[in-house]
Coordinates of C-alpha atoms in Angstrom, one line a residue:
M1042 CA 0.3 0.3 -0.4
D1043 CA 1.1 3.3 -1.3
K1044 CA 2.0 5.7 1.7
P1045 CA -0.2 8.2 2.0
N1046 CA 1.9 11.6 0.9
T1047 CA 3.1 9.2 -2.1
L1048 CA 3.2 11.2 -5.4
H1049 CA 3.2 9.0 -8.6
Y1050 CA 5.2 10.4 -12.1
T1051 CA 5.3 9.0 -15.2
T1052 CA 7.2 11.3 -18.4
C1053 CA 6.0 11.1 -21.8
P1054 CA 7.2 12.8 -25.4
S1055 CA 6.1 15.5 -27.4
P1056 CA 7.1 17.6 -29.9
L1057 CA 8.9 20.3 -27.7
G1058 CA 10.6 18.1 -25.5
E1059 CA 10.1 15.2 -22.8
L1060 CA 7.4 16.2 -20.5
T1061 CA 7.3 15.0 -16.3
L1062 CA 3.3 14.2 -15.6
L1063 CA 2.8 14.2 -11.3
A1064 CA -0.7 13.3 -9.9
S1065 CA -2.0 13.6 -6.2
D1066 CA -4.7 11.2 -5.2
K1067 CA -6.8 15.1 -6.0
G1068 CA -6.3 14.9 -9.1
L1069 CA -3.2 16.1 -11.6
A1070 CA -1.1 18.5 -9.4
G1071 CA 2.1 18.9 -11.8
M1072 CA 3.5 19.0 -15.6
W1073 CA 7.1 19.7 -16.3
F1074 CA 9.6 20.5 -19.2
E1075 CA 12.8 18.3 -19.5
R1076 CA 15.4 21.7 -17.7
Q1077 CA 13.1 24.1 -17.2
E1078 CA 13.0 27.0 -14.4
H1079 CA 11.3 26.0 -11.0
L1080 CA 11.5 22.4 -11.6
P1081 CA 10.4 20.6 -8.3
E1082 CA 13.5 20.4 -5.6
P1083 CA 14.8 17.3 -4.8
S1084 CA 13.7 17.9 -1.2
Y1085 CA 9.9 17.8 -3.1
R1086 CA 10.9 14.4 -4.7
I1087 CA 11.0 12.0 -2.1
N1088 CA 8.0 11.1 -1.9
W1089 CA 7.6 10.5 -5.8
Q1090 CA 6.8 7.0 -7.0
R1091 CA 7.4 6.6 -10.6
C1092 CA 5.0 4.2 -12.6
D1093 CA 4.6 2.9 -16.3
T1094 CA 1.6 4.7 -17.9
N1095 CA -0.9 1.9 -18.3
A1096 CA -0.7 1.5 -14.9
C1097 CA 0.0 4.8 -13.4
P1098 CA -3.4 6.5 -11.3
V1099 CA -6.1 6.9 -14.6
V1100 CA -5.8 11.3 -14.6
L1101 CA -1.9 10.4 -15.5
Q1102 CA -3.2 7.9 -18.0
N1103 CA -5.8 10.8 -19.1
A1104 CA -3.4 13.5 -19.1
V1105 CA -1.1 11.5 -21.7
S1106 CA -3.7 10.7 -24.0
Q1107 CA -4.9 14.1 -24.0
L1108 CA -1.5 15.8 -24.8
Q1109 CA -1.2 13.3 -27.9
D1110 CA -4.1 14.7 -28.8
Y1111 CA -3.5 18.7 -28.5
F1112 CA 0.1 18.0 -30.2
A1113 CA -1.7 16.0 -32.8
G1114 CA -4.0 18.9 -33.2
K1115 CA -7.2 17.1 -31.8
L1116 CA -8.1 18.5 -28.7
Q1117 CA -7.9 21.9 -27.8
R1118 CA -9.1 21.5 -24.3
F1119 CA -8.2 19.5 -21.4
D1120 CA -10.9 17.7 -19.2
L1121 CA -9.1 16.7 -16.5
A1122 CA -9.3 16.9 -12.7
L1123 CA -6.2 19.4 -11.1
D1124 CA -4.7 19.5 -8.0
L1125 CA -3.4 23.0 -7.3
S1126 CA -2.9 23.0 -3.9
S1127 CA 1.1 23.5 -3.7
G1128 CA 0.4 27.1 -4.4
T1129 CA 0.0 30.2 -2.0
A1130 CA -3.5 31.5 -2.4
F1131 CA -2.8 34.2 -4.3
Q1132 CA -1.1 31.7 -6.6
Q1133 CA -3.7 29.6 -6.5
S1134 CA -6.0 32.8 -7.9
V1135 CA -3.6 33.3 -10.8
W1136 CA -3.9 29.6 -11.4
Q1137 CA -7.4 29.8 -12.1
A1138 CA -7.4 33.0 -14.2
L1139 CA -5.0 31.3 -16.4
L1140 CA -7.4 28.4 -17.2
T1141 CA -9.8 30.8 -18.6
I1142 CA -8.4 32.2 -21.1
P1143 CA -9.8 29.9 -24.2
F1144 CA -8.2 27.8 -26.9
G1145 CA -6.5 30.1 -30.0
G1146 CA -6.5 33.4 -27.2
T1147 CA -3.9 35.3 -25.5
T1148 CA -4.4 37.7 -22.6
S1149 CA -1.8 40.1 -20.3
Y1150 CA -1.0 40.0 -17.1
G1151 CA -2.1 43.5 -16.5
E1152 CA -5.6 41.5 -17.2
I1153 CA -4.8 38.9 -14.9
S1154 CA -4.6 41.1 -12.0
H1155 CA -8.0 42.4 -12.5
L1156 CA -9.4 38.9 -13.2
I1157 CA -8.9 38.7 -9.6
Q1158 CA -9.3 41.6 -8.5
N1159 CA -5.9 43.1 -8.1
P1160 CA -4.7 45.5 -10.6
K1161 CA -1.8 46.5 -8.5
A1162 CA -0.9 43.3 -8.7
I1163 CA 1.0 43.0 -11.8
R1164 CA 4.5 42.2 -10.8
A1165 CA 3.0 39.2 -8.3
V1166 CA 1.0 38.0 -10.8
G1167 CA 3.9 37.3 -13.5
G1168 CA 6.0 35.9 -10.5
A1169 CA 2.7 33.6 -10.0
I1170 CA 2.5 32.6 -13.6
G1171 CA 6.2 31.8 -13.7
R1172 CA 5.5 28.8 -10.9
N1173 CA 2.6 27.8 -12.5
P1174 CA 3.2 24.3 -11.9
I1175 CA 1.2 22.4 -14.9
G1176 CA 2.3 23.7 -18.1
I1177 CA 0.5 23.7 -21.4
I1178 CA -2.9 22.5 -19.3
V1179 CA -2.7 25.8 -17.3
P1180 CA -1.9 27.6 -20.6
C1181 CA 0.6 30.5 -19.2
H1182 CA 1.9 30.3 -22.3
R1183 CA -1.1 32.1 -23.7
V1184 CA 0.2 35.3 -21.0
I1185 CA 1.7 37.7 -23.3
G1186 CA 2.8 41.6 -22.9
K1187 CA 0.9 44.5 -22.8
D1188 CA 2.5 45.5 -26.2
G1189 CA 1.8 42.0 -27.4
S1190 CA 5.4 40.5 -27.0
L1191 CA 6.1 36.8 -26.3
T1192 CA 7.4 38.0 -22.7
G1193 CA 9.6 35.4 -20.6
Y1194 CA 8.3 31.3 -20.0
A1195 CA 9.4 29.2 -18.1
G1196 CA 9.9 26.2 -19.8
G1197 CA 11.8 28.8 -22.4
L1198 CA 11.0 30.9 -25.2
V1199 CA 11.8 28.9 -28.0
R1200 CA 9.1 26.7 -26.9
K1201 CA 6.8 29.8 -26.0
K1202 CA 7.7 30.5 -29.9
A1203 CA 7.1 26.9 -31.2
F1204 CA 3.6 27.6 -29.4
A1205 CA 3.1 30.8 -31.8
T1206 CA 3.1 28.7 -35.0
T1207 CA 1.1 25.6 -33.5
G1208 CA -2.8 26.0 -32.7
K1209 CA -2.3 29.5 -33.5
P1210 CA -2.9 30.7 -29.8
F1211 CA -0.7 34.0 -30.5
I1212 CA -2.1 35.2 -34.0
R1213 CA -3.1 38.5 -33.6
G1214 CA -6.6 39.2 -32.6
H1215 CA -7.1 36.6 -31.2
T1216 CA -7.8 37.8 -28.7
H1217 CA -8.4 37.4 -25.1
R1218 CA -11.2 40.4 -25.2
F1219 CA -12.5 38.5 -29.1
M1220 CA -15.7 36.7 -29.2
K1221 CA -16.8 34.9 -32.5
K1222 CA -20.3 35.3 -34.1
S1223 CA -21.3 32.3 -32.5
V1224 CA -20.3 33.4 -28.9
Y1225 CA -22.0 36.1 -29.4
V1226 CA -25.6 33.8 -30.2
E1227 CA -24.9 31.8 -27.0
F1228 CA -24.2 34.8 -24.9
I1229 CA -27.8 35.7 -25.4
L1230 CA -29.4 32.7 -26.1
L1231 CA -28.0 32.0 -21.6
A1232 CA -29.3 35.2 -21.4
A1233 CA -32.7 34.5 -22.7
I1234 CA -33.4 30.7 -20.9
W1235 CA -32.2 32.0 -17.7
G1236 CA -35.0 35.1 -17.6
S1237 CA -37.5 33.0 -18.9
S1238 CA -36.9 30.5 -15.8
F1239 CA -38.8 33.5 -13.7
L1240 CA -41.9 33.0 -15.3
F1241 CA -41.9 29.3 -15.6
T1242 CA -40.9 28.4 -12.1
R1243 CA -44.2 31.5 -11.5
I1244 CA -46.0 28.6 -13.5
A1245 CA -44.8 25.8 -11.9
A1246 CA -45.3 27.1 -8.5
V1247 CA -48.8 28.0 -8.2
E1248 CA -49.7 24.7 -8.2
F1249 CA -46.9 22.5 -7.1
G1250 CA -46.4 24.7 -4.3
V1251 CA -42.9 26.4 -3.0
M1252 CA -40.8 23.5 -2.2
P1253 CA -41.3 21.1 -4.4
T1254 CA -40.8 23.1 -7.3
A1255 CA -37.6 23.5 -6.3
F1256 CA -37.1 20.2 -5.8
L1257 CA -38.4 19.0 -9.1
R1258 CA -35.8 21.7 -10.4
V1259 CA -32.5 20.0 -8.8
L1260 CA -33.7 16.8 -8.9
L1261 CA -34.7 16.4 -12.7
A1262 CA -31.4 18.9 -14.0
A1263 CA -29.2 16.2 -11.8
L1264 CA -30.4 13.3 -13.9
F1265 CA -30.1 14.9 -16.9
L1266 CA -26.9 16.6 -15.3
M1267 CA -25.7 12.9 -15.0
P1268 CA -24.9 11.6 -18.3
F1269 CA -22.3 14.2 -19.5
L1270 CA -20.8 13.9 -15.5
L1271 CA -20.3 9.8 -16.3
W1272 CA -19.1 10.7 -19.7
S1273 CA -17.1 13.4 -18.3
G1274 CA -15.0 10.4 -16.5
H1275 CA -15.5 13.5 -13.9
W1276 CA -17.4 10.9 -11.5
P1277 CA -14.1 9.8 -9.3
A1278 CA -13.7 14.3 -8.9
F1279 CA -16.8 13.9 -7.0
K1280 CA -17.2 11.2 -5.3
K1281 CA -13.0 12.6 -3.7
R1282 CA -15.4 15.7 -2.7
A1283 CA -18.6 15.1 -2.5
G1284 CA -19.3 16.9 1.1
P1285 CA -18.3 20.1 -0.2
I1286 CA -19.9 19.6 -3.5
M1287 CA -23.6 18.9 -2.1
F1288 CA -23.1 21.4 0.9
V1289 CA -22.5 23.6 -2.1
G1290 CA -25.4 22.6 -4.0
M1291 CA -28.1 23.7 -0.7
L1292 CA -25.7 27.3 -0.6
N1293 CA -25.8 27.7 -4.6
S1294 CA -28.8 26.0 -6.5
G1295 CA -31.4 24.4 -3.1
I1296 CA -31.9 27.5 -0.8
P1297 CA -32.0 30.4 -3.5
F1298 CA -34.6 28.1 -6.1
A1299 CA -37.1 28.1 -2.8
L1300 CA -36.8 31.3 -2.0
Y1301 CA -37.2 32.6 -5.8
A1302 CA -40.6 30.4 -6.5
Y1303 CA -41.6 31.8 -2.9
A1304 CA -40.9 34.9 -4.1
V1305 CA -42.8 34.8 -7.2
M1306 CA -46.0 34.0 -6.1
S1307 CA -46.0 37.9 -4.9
I1308 CA -44.4 40.0 -6.8
T1309 CA -43.7 40.5 -10.5
T1310 CA -41.1 37.6 -12.2
G1311 CA -39.4 41.3 -13.6
L1312 CA -38.7 42.9 -10.5
S1313 CA -36.9 39.3 -9.5
A1314 CA -35.0 39.2 -11.8
I1315 CA -33.8 43.0 -11.4
L1316 CA -32.9 41.7 -7.6
N1317 CA -30.5 38.5 -9.2
A1318 CA -28.5 41.2 -10.9
T1319 CA -27.2 42.2 -7.5
V1320 CA -25.4 38.8 -7.2
P1321 CA -22.3 40.4 -8.4
L1322 CA -22.4 43.2 -5.5
F1323 CA -22.7 41.0 -3.3
G1324 CA -20.7 38.5 -4.5
A1325 CA -17.9 41.7 -3.9
I1326 CA -18.8 42.1 -0.5
V1327 CA -18.9 38.2 -0.1
A1328 CA -15.1 38.2 -1.6
W1329 CA -13.8 41.2 0.4
L1330 CA -15.2 40.1 3.8
W1331 CA -14.3 36.6 3.6
L1332 CA -11.5 36.0 1.1
K1333 CA -9.9 39.9 1.9
D1334 CA -9.9 40.4 -1.3
K1335 CA -10.7 44.1 -1.8
P1336 CA -12.0 45.7 -4.0
T1337 CA -10.8 49.1 -6.0
N1338 CA -12.2 52.3 -5.0
S1339 CA -13.9 52.4 -9.0
R1340 CA -15.4 49.0 -7.4
I1341 CA -16.0 50.1 -4.1
M1342 CA -18.0 52.8 -5.8
G1343 CA -20.0 50.7 -7.9
L1344 CA -20.9 48.6 -4.8
V1345 CA -22.4 51.7 -3.4
I1346 CA -24.8 52.8 -6.9
G1347 CA -25.6 49.4 -6.8
F1348 CA -26.9 49.1 -3.1
I1349 CA -28.7 52.9 -4.0
G1350 CA -29.9 51.3 -6.4
V1351 CA -31.6 47.6 -4.5
A1352 CA -32.8 50.4 -1.8
L1353 CA -34.5 52.9 -3.6
L1354 CA -36.2 49.9 -5.7
A1355 CA -37.1 47.9 -2.2
G1356 CA -38.2 51.1 -0.4
D1357 CA -40.5 51.8 -3.4
Q1358 CA -41.9 48.5 -3.6
A1359 CA -41.8 46.9 -0.3
S1360 CA -44.3 46.4 2.6
F1361 CA -43.8 43.7 5.2
K1362 CA -48.0 44.3 6.2
P1363 CA -50.7 41.4 5.0
G1364 CA -50.2 40.9 1.4
G1365 CA -47.5 43.1 0.8
S1366 CA -43.9 42.1 -0.9
G1367 CA -41.7 43.1 1.4
W1368 CA -40.4 39.5 2.6
A1369 CA -40.2 38.2 -1.5
I1370 CA -37.6 40.6 -2.1
L1371 CA -36.2 39.7 1.1
A1372 CA -36.4 36.7 0.3
C1373 CA -34.8 37.2 -3.5
L1374 CA -31.9 39.4 -1.5
V1375 CA -31.2 36.9 0.4
A1376 CA -31.6 34.4 -2.3
T1377 CA -28.6 36.7 -4.2
T1378 CA -26.7 36.7 -0.9
C1379 CA -26.6 32.9 -1.2
Y1380 CA -25.0 32.8 -4.5
A1381 CA -22.3 35.5 -3.6
I1382 CA -21.4 32.7 -0.6
S1383 CA -21.6 29.8 -2.5
A1384 CA -18.8 31.6 -5.3
S1385 CA -17.0 32.4 -2.9
Y1386 CA -16.8 29.1 -0.8
T1387 CA -16.1 27.3 -4.6
R1388 CA -13.4 29.9 -4.2
K1389 CA -11.7 29.0 -1.7
Y1390 CA -12.6 25.0 -1.3
L1391 CA -13.2 23.3 -4.5
M1392 CA -10.1 25.0 -6.5
G1393 CA -9.0 22.4 -9.1
V1394 CA -12.5 20.8 -8.7
P1395 CA -13.7 20.2 -13.1
P1396 CA -16.8 22.5 -13.4
M1397 CA -19.7 19.0 -14.5
A1398 CA -18.3 17.2 -11.2
T1399 CA -19.3 21.0 -9.5
S1400 CA -22.6 21.3 -10.6
T1401 CA -23.8 18.0 -11.1
G1402 CA -23.0 17.4 -7.6
S1403 CA -24.9 21.1 -6.2
M1404 CA -27.6 19.6 -8.2
I1405 CA -27.4 15.5 -6.5
G1406 CA -26.8 17.7 -2.8
A1407 CA -29.7 20.4 -3.8
A1408 CA -31.8 17.6 -4.5
L1409 CA -31.5 15.9 -1.2
G1410 CA -31.3 18.3 1.1
L1411 CA -35.3 19.7 -0.4
S1412 CA -36.7 15.7 -0.6
V1413 CA -38.1 15.7 2.7
P1414 CA -40.3 20.0 3.0
A1415 CA -41.2 18.5 -0.6
L1416 CA -42.7 15.1 -0.3
L1417 CA -43.8 17.1 3.3
S1418 CA -45.3 19.8 1.8
W1419 CA -46.4 17.9 -1.8
P1420 CA -50.0 19.1 -3.4
S1421 CA -52.9 17.2 -2.7
S1422 CA -54.5 17.6 -5.9
V1423 CA -52.4 16.5 -9.5
P1424 CA -50.7 19.4 -10.6
S1425 CA -51.6 20.2 -14.6
L1426 CA -49.8 19.2 -17.8
Q1427 CA -49.2 23.2 -17.7
A1428 CA -47.3 23.0 -14.5
W1429 CA -45.6 19.5 -14.8
G1430 CA -44.7 21.4 -18.7
S1431 CA -42.7 24.7 -16.9
V1432 CA -41.2 22.2 -14.1
L1433 CA -39.1 20.5 -17.4
F1434 CA -38.3 23.1 -18.6
V1435 CA -37.2 25.1 -15.7
A1436 CA -35.3 21.8 -14.7
I1437 CA -34.0 19.8 -18.4
L1438 CA -33.4 24.1 -20.0
C1439 CA -33.2 27.1 -17.6
T1440 CA -30.9 24.7 -15.0
G1441 CA -29.2 21.7 -17.0
V1442 CA -28.7 22.8 -20.7
A1443 CA -27.9 26.5 -19.1
Y1444 CA -25.2 24.5 -17.5
V1445 CA -23.8 23.3 -20.0
L1446 CA -24.2 26.3 -21.8
Y1447 CA -22.4 28.6 -19.0
F1448 CA -19.8 26.4 -19.1
R1449 CA -19.0 26.8 -22.8
L1450 CA -18.9 30.6 -22.5
I1451 CA -16.7 30.6 -19.7
E1452 CA -14.3 28.4 -21.9
A1453 CA -14.8 30.4 -25.2
A1454 CA -15.1 34.2 -23.5
G1455 CA -14.4 34.1 -19.6
P1456 CA -15.7 34.5 -16.1
S1457 CA -15.5 38.7 -16.8
K1458 CA -17.6 39.0 -20.0
T1459 CA -19.6 35.3 -19.5
L1460 CA -20.7 37.4 -15.8
T1461 CA -22.0 40.1 -18.4
V1462 CA -24.9 37.0 -19.0
T1463 CA -26.4 39.0 -14.9
F1464 CA -27.4 41.9 -16.7
M1465 CA -29.4 40.5 -19.9
I1466 CA -31.0 38.6 -17.7
P1467 CA -33.8 40.9 -16.4
V1468 CA -34.4 42.2 -20.1
F1469 CA -35.6 38.8 -21.0
A1470 CA -37.9 38.3 -17.4
I1471 CA -39.3 42.0 -17.7
V1472 CA -40.6 41.2 -21.5
Y1473 CA -42.2 37.1 -21.1
G1474 CA -44.1 38.7 -18.1
V1475 CA -45.6 42.1 -19.6
L1476 CA -46.4 39.5 -22.4
F1477 CA -47.6 36.5 -21.0
L1478 CA -48.0 37.1 -17.3
G1479 CA -49.7 40.5 -18.2
E1480 CA -47.1 42.0 -15.3
E1481 CA -46.5 46.0 -15.0
L1482 CA -43.4 47.5 -15.7
T1483 CA -42.7 50.6 -13.5
L1484 CA -41.0 54.0 -14.7
W1485 CA -38.9 53.6 -11.2
M1486 CA -38.3 50.3 -12.2
I1487 CA -36.3 50.7 -15.1
V1488 CA -34.4 53.6 -13.7
C1489 CA -33.4 51.3 -11.1
A1490 CA -32.6 48.9 -12.6
C1491 CA -30.6 51.5 -15.1
V1492 CA -28.7 52.0 -11.6
I1493 CA -28.6 48.6 -10.2
I1494 CA -27.0 47.8 -13.7
C1495 CA -24.4 50.5 -13.7
G1496 CA -23.2 49.4 -9.6
T1497 CA -22.7 46.0 -10.8
A1498 CA -20.9 47.2 -13.5
L1499 CA -18.3 49.4 -11.8
A1500 CA -18.0 46.3 -9.3
T1501 CA -17.3 44.0 -11.7
G1502 CA -14.0 45.8 -13.2
L1503 CA -16.7 45.5 -16.5
V1504 CA -16.7 49.0 -16.5
K1505 CA -13.5 51.3 -15.2
I1506 CA -13.3 54.3 -13.4
K1507 CA -9.6 56.2 -14.1
A1508 CA -9.8 58.5 -11.4
L1509 CA -10.6 55.6 -8.7
R1510 CA -8.0 53.1 -9.7

């Protein structure tokens, strides 16, 4: 039996030199070119145990196979469980940011520093990139200078130049900011799908009730996503972190879905969607307080503006008298806070876990958590076909398909651009509510929504005030 700290390694050839691959029980922990900079110290290699590729842990076998396909031009995206725990919290945040660079794209050190919400740490970002333990797969070779120069590379500039002529990762114009037309279509489609979730949740909740609606949404979504999880080979990654993944499922799905199902029974779906757009605001606050991820002055100004918009909207709409909308608005804000906490929890405890394992596992956890209250409040009369259709729609399309589409967009456009989908969701939700539910849209709601969106754009760094940097 291997010692608890034993790490397995193997080697494989590549057009750019032999590679050494290292695996822990959590995933691929290292990959280095021969004679590159920052190779592991001999003291770190004491517990390394060599294995023949066919007898290695599955993650090493998969890594070798995918690398061969990558260099043959058959693979653009690696699908491997990664263990980045060898770095500091700051280094891990930088390495996670590198994973968002799409194939065929580049980014700069400054853009990475903004992505991790630490724009003044450009030098530290460069140091963390140089210490990246998993070359190629965590694509530090796609980071270039602000002027387009190749700059340094731990594997050597000869190899970095080689990447520039294979797989077109450095062709000018294919930058991290670039999005193809097909990506814009998917972007709008995702906003349209998520915008409809409020409509179909409302229709379902009227007949099923709050808890059964939320339960069926996550249960059916879990069943839909399960084949994708098994097909991707990430079931072992889920099993290893099942507890934290299922816990975060209650935070990012179970509780918020139940709260929104309750809210849309009392307030318009459009108002619910506008309040949902405050998720990035609460996310920035939680990251600041919990992860000590202090925002820039420009982003702080965005938080202030965004929360002023929330206060103006809630102050005009909220009433805690019988029949009032106060509790429904509060439920939406608690839901957005849950989303924010789950994002920081994931960043702190689930870094390196494959997205498919996290998304499917969180649905499983939410379904388990909601099962008892849902069964206890199950409707006595059989819901209509319209209600069942709404549940299926919100579960399969608005949750299952949307998750797959969401991660495709993160891969193609990066998380910052994907986050802007939040701004478009209220537009679709309001249109659906007016067209299909006859909901009223007031000028005050529009004004407050614009204030919230402007604040959110500043708080997320998508828009910057140079004077406040």
